[in-house]
Amino acid sequence: MNPSTQAARVLVQALAAAGVRRVVLAPGSRSGPLAHALAHTTLPEHERAATAPELELHVRIDERAAGFLAVGLARAAALRGERAPVAVVTTSGTAVANLHPAVLEAHHAGLPLVLLTADRPHELRGTGANQTTEQKGIFAGAVRLMLDLSAPTGAARETEHLRRVAAEAVAVALGTATGDPGPVHVNLAYREPLHPDDDVWPLRPLPTRVARGAAATSAATRAATSADARAVPASTPPLPRGWTADEHTVVVAGDGAGPVARDIAEANGWPLLAEPSSGARGGPNAVPAYRLVLGMPLGDQVRRAVVLGRPTLSRAVLGLLSRKGVRTLGIVDRGSATPDAGRGYTHVYDDVPRWLLEPPGRTGEAWLGRWLATGRAARDGVQAVLDAATETAPVPNGPGVAAVLSEALGPEDVLVVGASNPVRDLDLVADWADPPTVVANRGLSGIDGTISTAAGVALGLGWPVTAYLGDLTFLHDVGGLLVGPLERVPDLRVVVANDDGGSVFAGLEHGAPEHAAAFERVFGTPQGAHLGALCAGFDVRHQRVADLASLREVLAEPVVGMSVVEVTVERRGRRDLAALLAGSAADAVAQADAAAQVTAAAARAVEAALVGDESE
Ligand SMILES: Cc1ncc(C[n+]2csc(CCOP(=O)(O)OP(=O)(O)O)c2C)c(N)n1
Ligand SMILES: [Mg+2]
């Protein structure tokens, strides 16, 4: 057996022994030893060498897409409660660099990846050898561990060394010792021959180190992130000084907060302001359209916020968390950086203190009642604008699409939502009692890799997935539609809100009338792309819908195989629409308040009358 083949087989065995189940590979010659070994692991048992493991392999030609597919597979593993890193294999040179966006997302989102990048032997580096660059350290601080292995020679200790490397790479990727999962880079030099000359696999390794909980699955598939696997805290820090149960408090659930955020809100009777990908949106305390409520007088009355996960969607929330006079308790259970962009946290806990789940008392029901009533009225105000638009406007708008989509999805559904306005529109309009599972790449909020991520989630869960994204996000990763005929095809429906450009910028300062001359070319960036023709090129079904009623019909059909649903959406007027929605919400809240006052006055009058009766 030649040294490269032997080493690749040992590594694959050891990775499998440490818990790796899924591998994404992009083709190349230098990574050939790994490619051959991995192909062998997918053979039926009777054709496989007795000591070769069984692995699930996905092959993609574009490393950027392959990396995000791995991100999606890792997100699926987290949803299933599995602690199993996903391995990614590339050849040398630019192939490695193309993993960088996915590596950054995995780094910031805390997703365990093991990056296996093939390289020339060390003596060829810096010599101008073809496809040879400095791969060591290429991902800089975005990886938890970087190992650069010399080309195997067949020396006696190599096998043992590789097994330790594999076990270490998996343990570090899972954050076994640190509680901080993320990507790990193993750069692997291989010398020719790069192909096997026999089918004899080495003896199976004895596990050198078994990562705690590696590949263990829990029955719970609804959990939103690994954070959900949180144990009840053993010890608990004391109540902060001056803590009173009745202070006006809200729970803010950012990306990845997990259902515990909802538990805290419900245990204390606090309003829950939960982003769609928090894993906590839903239930009796979730306040719809909370972003708008924060801008109303009720928002000014908040004195305390309990924050879980990483909120990124609205200035209103970030403003609240950095506001003077608001005590902010951040619960940061993972990662090395505290997600406190506003530098407003007054207390930081590394786990949920018991007194938040079993509180000494509850905030008065009136506080929660006002938030819920205001949120519902605001949501009704938003809906009134959307209904009017359906009646009068020739093309739907973004929030209208998000509203139809959110209504169509229930607790059995999985939604991957793209950055930019889709996730914000969904945040504004979703009003779920029983939410779908929502996944979003909020680690860095890139518009890249979203189709591939969604495909990875679908393949990893073995469950149909709906993705909802903007047209530029779609075009950025249109290569994610490319699934070769030898590959497993995900059940994935991609709903594209096509407003021919980036609408999100219209709502920012760049969209102000005084910048109108520059706006369209350098921010709006219309592409005029024909999505249907692109889909035809990738052999993916494509449907274009022109109105929300048709969208509703399409969404009612089951998700089978890959398909794209393109909804033509209006981008012009997007800035005014935001103001219209906020205004209508404020009007609806004012009306509801006035009605409530009338009701309260009537109740007092009846009470007074009754008291009068009794006194007679
Ligand atoms: C990789 C990457 N490049 C650039 C950006 C900046 N960016 C944020 S939103 C956006 C436009 C997205 O447009 P689209 O997907 O059509 O959504 P829309 O805003 O129209 O709803 C861009 C370019 C980003 N987030 N990620
Ligand atoms: Mg767009």
XYZ file of C-alpha atoms in Angstrom, residues 54-384:
331
model
C -19.452 3.648 6.326
C -19.786 7.371 5.650
C -22.268 9.654 3.908
C -20.540 11.510 1.099
C -21.733 14.556 -0.833
C -19.768 15.783 -3.841
C -19.906 19.361 -5.133
C -17.611 20.935 -7.720
C -17.509 24.418 -6.159
C -15.701 24.570 -2.822
C -17.644 27.659 -1.767
C -20.896 25.736 -2.213
C -19.332 22.618 -0.675
C -18.367 24.624 2.423
C -21.858 26.007 2.879
C -23.380 22.583 2.250
C -21.275 21.456 5.206
C -22.557 24.431 7.220
C -26.113 23.284 6.471
C -25.302 19.687 7.391
C -23.769 20.917 10.658
C -26.859 22.999 11.380
C -29.013 19.920 10.742
C -26.867 17.907 13.151
C -27.393 20.582 15.820
C -31.158 20.478 15.227
C -31.102 16.712 15.675
C -29.125 17.046 18.885
C -26.120 15.255 17.365
C -22.589 16.170 18.345
C -20.932 15.213 15.083
C -18.677 17.466 13.035
C -18.955 17.563 9.249
C -15.761 17.026 7.272
C -14.943 18.925 4.075
C -12.260 17.786 1.629
C -10.608 19.994 -0.985
C -7.582 19.916 -3.212
C -4.820 22.542 -2.989
C -4.586 26.191 -4.084
C -7.589 28.455 -4.667
C -9.823 25.482 -3.817
C -8.911 26.004 -0.165
C -9.536 29.748 -0.246
C -13.035 29.142 -1.584
C -13.942 27.558 1.754
C -13.257 30.812 3.578
C -16.800 32.296 3.613
C -18.277 29.094 5.029
C -15.426 28.821 7.532
C -16.155 32.347 8.771
C -19.856 31.585 9.134
C -19.046 28.368 11.016
C -16.576 30.252 13.212
C -19.083 32.903 14.219
C -22.023 30.512 14.459
C -20.068 27.899 16.426
C -20.560 25.026 13.991
C -18.168 22.062 14.074
C -16.394 21.512 10.739
C -13.200 19.586 10.027
C -11.507 21.037 6.931
C -9.199 18.566 5.234
C -7.216 20.446 2.601
C -4.724 18.586 0.443
C -1.349 20.203 -0.223
C 1.942 19.619 -1.990
C 4.746 18.183 0.153
C 6.654 20.827 2.097
C 9.719 20.729 -0.169
C 7.596 22.013 -3.084
C 6.184 25.009 -1.255
C 7.564 28.376 -2.283
C 9.084 26.916 -5.448
C 6.454 28.008 -7.929
C 5.120 24.447 -8.095
C 1.721 24.310 -9.743
C -1.340 24.972 -7.552
C 0.845 25.481 -4.506
C 0.394 28.365 -2.086
C 0.685 29.026 1.629
C -2.320 27.093 2.936
C -1.078 26.916 6.494
C -2.891 29.592 8.450
C -5.010 30.646 5.480
C -8.137 30.840 7.684
C -6.272 32.861 10.319
C -8.252 33.272 13.533
C -11.408 31.689 12.116
C -10.347 28.155 13.028
C -10.079 26.688 16.515
C -7.052 24.583 15.555
C -4.676 24.463 12.590
C -2.471 21.461 11.905
C -0.095 21.176 8.966
C 0.902 17.553 8.388
C 3.938 16.463 6.400
C 3.512 14.093 3.502
C 3.313 10.534 4.807
C 6.318 8.302 4.146
C 5.073 5.029 5.578
C 7.123 5.438 8.769
C 6.081 3.259 11.694
C 4.627 5.974 13.967
C 2.586 7.702 11.247
C -0.573 5.705 11.753
C -0.669 6.336 15.475
C 0.043 10.035 14.906
C -2.765 10.404 12.349
C -5.248 8.749 14.666
C -4.386 11.190 17.394
C -4.683 14.093 14.966
C -8.149 12.940 13.877
C -9.357 12.501 17.445
C -7.942 15.884 18.429
C -9.447 17.625 15.386
C -12.906 16.237 16.167
C -12.671 17.037 19.874
C -11.606 20.624 19.205
C -14.247 21.099 16.473
C -16.892 19.930 18.939
C -15.496 22.184 21.651
C -15.298 19.173 23.954
C -12.925 20.833 26.366
C -13.777 24.469 25.666
C -17.543 24.504 25.092
C -16.757 26.519 21.978
C -17.371 24.442 18.821
C -16.172 25.639 15.441
C -14.049 24.837 12.412
C -10.709 23.041 12.558
C -8.206 23.046 9.696
C -6.021 20.029 8.940
C -3.707 20.693 6.008
C -2.505 17.412 4.539
C 0.520 17.082 2.291
C 0.444 14.095 -0.026
C 3.181 12.789 -2.296
C 2.552 10.711 -5.445
C 1.238 8.129 -6.034
C -2.120 9.661 -5.135
C -4.241 6.671 -6.085
C -4.622 3.267 -4.430
C -3.045 0.108 -5.806
C -4.984 -2.318 -3.595
C -8.156 -2.600 -1.503
C -6.473 -3.594 1.723
C -7.480 -1.242 4.511
C -5.452 -0.984 7.683
C -6.709 -2.659 10.833
C -9.443 -0.681 12.528
C -8.066 1.776 15.065
C -8.575 1.435 18.761
C -10.234 4.679 19.796
C -7.512 6.847 21.279
C -9.888 9.447 22.631
C -13.634 9.317 22.447
C -15.121 12.754 22.279
C -17.731 13.170 24.964
C -21.188 12.618 23.484
C -19.758 12.262 19.970
C -22.423 11.233 17.481
C -24.923 10.682 20.270
C -28.407 11.494 19.081
C -31.298 12.610 21.160
C -34.883 11.932 20.254
C -35.624 15.624 20.245
C -35.481 16.958 16.738
C -37.170 20.243 17.492
C -34.316 21.735 19.458
C -33.015 24.824 17.734
C -29.296 24.728 18.488
C -26.808 22.874 20.584
C -27.552 25.515 23.178
C -30.867 23.761 23.673
C -29.152 20.734 25.101
C -28.408 22.933 28.113
C -28.546 21.067 31.394
C -30.282 22.598 34.382
C -27.534 24.630 36.023
C -25.899 22.845 38.914
C -24.865 25.936 40.824
C -26.484 29.261 40.334
C -25.214 32.792 40.849
C -27.136 34.962 43.291
C -29.811 37.443 42.257
C -28.317 40.748 41.149
C -28.468 43.431 43.806
C -31.733 45.304 43.905
C -33.501 42.671 41.790
C -37.240 42.952 42.113
C -39.711 40.694 40.412
C -41.983 43.455 39.211
C -39.528 45.585 37.227
C -40.624 46.111 33.620
C -38.671 43.390 31.849
C -38.561 41.896 28.356
C -36.801 38.786 27.103
C -34.855 39.313 23.882
C -34.123 36.104 21.982
C -31.537 36.560 19.254
C -30.275 33.998 16.788
C -29.646 30.631 18.416
C -31.149 31.588 21.791
C -32.995 28.267 22.049
C -36.339 27.398 23.669
C -35.012 28.278 27.118
C -35.609 31.949 26.214
C -39.293 31.160 25.854
C -39.227 29.219 29.150
C -37.762 32.248 30.940
C -40.379 34.592 29.466
C -43.247 32.281 30.388
C -41.937 31.467 33.876
C -41.689 35.165 34.756
C -44.636 36.507 32.797
C -42.389 38.677 30.612
C -42.967 39.684 26.980
C -40.831 37.681 24.560
C -39.164 39.550 21.688
C -37.857 36.645 19.614
C -36.130 36.719 16.252
C -37.292 34.048 13.771
C -34.092 31.991 14.042
C -33.969 32.197 17.845
C -35.613 28.805 18.278
C -37.823 30.534 20.843
C -40.414 32.348 18.751
C -43.936 31.218 19.496
C -46.090 30.512 22.549
C -48.316 32.804 24.593
C -45.696 35.446 25.463
C -44.287 36.059 21.963
C -45.011 39.629 20.917
C -45.679 40.006 17.189
C -44.250 43.043 15.398
C -42.194 43.758 18.553
C -39.764 45.842 16.510
C -42.493 48.440 15.965
C -43.673 48.285 19.575
C -40.163 49.142 20.750
C -40.534 52.447 18.921
C -43.791 53.264 20.745
C -44.185 54.750 24.250
C -44.484 51.226 25.687
C -40.964 50.509 24.426
C -39.659 53.401 26.525
C -41.002 51.801 29.679
C -38.661 48.801 29.536
C -36.275 48.857 32.500
C -34.698 45.448 32.191
C -33.846 43.062 29.331
C -32.760 39.448 29.543
C -30.884 38.576 26.334
C -30.170 35.143 24.929
C -28.480 34.356 21.625
C -27.264 37.096 19.331
C -29.801 39.700 18.183
C -28.855 41.212 14.819
C -32.042 42.130 13.014
C -33.172 45.546 14.123
C -31.843 48.854 15.299
C -34.779 49.020 17.704
C -33.510 46.009 19.647
C -29.883 47.091 19.537
C -31.003 50.528 20.732
C -32.871 48.996 23.663
C -29.857 46.941 24.700
C -27.533 49.919 24.815
C -30.019 52.362 26.347
C -29.142 54.038 29.600
C -31.571 53.106 32.329
C -32.085 49.572 31.027
C -30.407 46.817 32.990
C -29.336 44.142 30.530
C -28.632 40.584 31.568
C -26.811 38.685 28.842
C -26.683 34.908 28.939
C -23.654 33.834 26.947
C -23.244 30.093 26.987
C -20.906 29.635 24.044
C -18.081 31.306 22.184
C -15.232 33.476 23.272
C -16.796 36.844 22.441
C -19.778 38.289 24.278
C -22.464 39.246 21.744
C -22.895 42.739 23.143
C -22.506 45.055 20.159
C -24.074 47.979 22.042
C -21.721 47.491 25.030
C -24.792 47.750 27.206
C -24.775 44.491 29.177
C -24.778 45.167 32.863
C -24.638 41.484 33.854
C -23.270 38.492 31.938
C -23.990 34.888 32.894
C -22.482 31.819 31.278
C -25.583 29.762 31.939
C -29.192 30.399 32.847
C -29.393 31.215 36.562
C -31.964 29.032 38.249
C -33.868 32.063 39.554
C -34.721 32.975 35.974
C -36.435 29.638 35.409
C -37.888 29.334 38.909
C -38.457 32.985 39.776
C -39.260 34.199 43.255
C -42.245 36.125 41.827
C -43.830 37.249 38.587
C -44.017 40.660 36.999
C -47.597 41.874 37.083
C -49.825 40.435 34.329
C -50.674 43.971 33.215
C -47.184 44.505 31.784
C -47.351 41.362 29.641
C -50.962 42.096 28.708
C -50.060 45.540 27.421
C -47.221 44.173 25.291
C -49.365 41.452 23.818
C -52.280 43.781 23.106
C -49.970 46.383 21.579
C -48.088 43.779 19.522
C -51.331 42.329 18.195
C -52.704 45.727 17.321
C -49.424 46.642 15.591
C -49.510 43.376 13.658
C -53.131 44.129 12.630
C -52.013 47.568 11.485
C -49.292 45.956 9.362
C -51.783 43.476 7.924
C -54.181 46.274 7.002
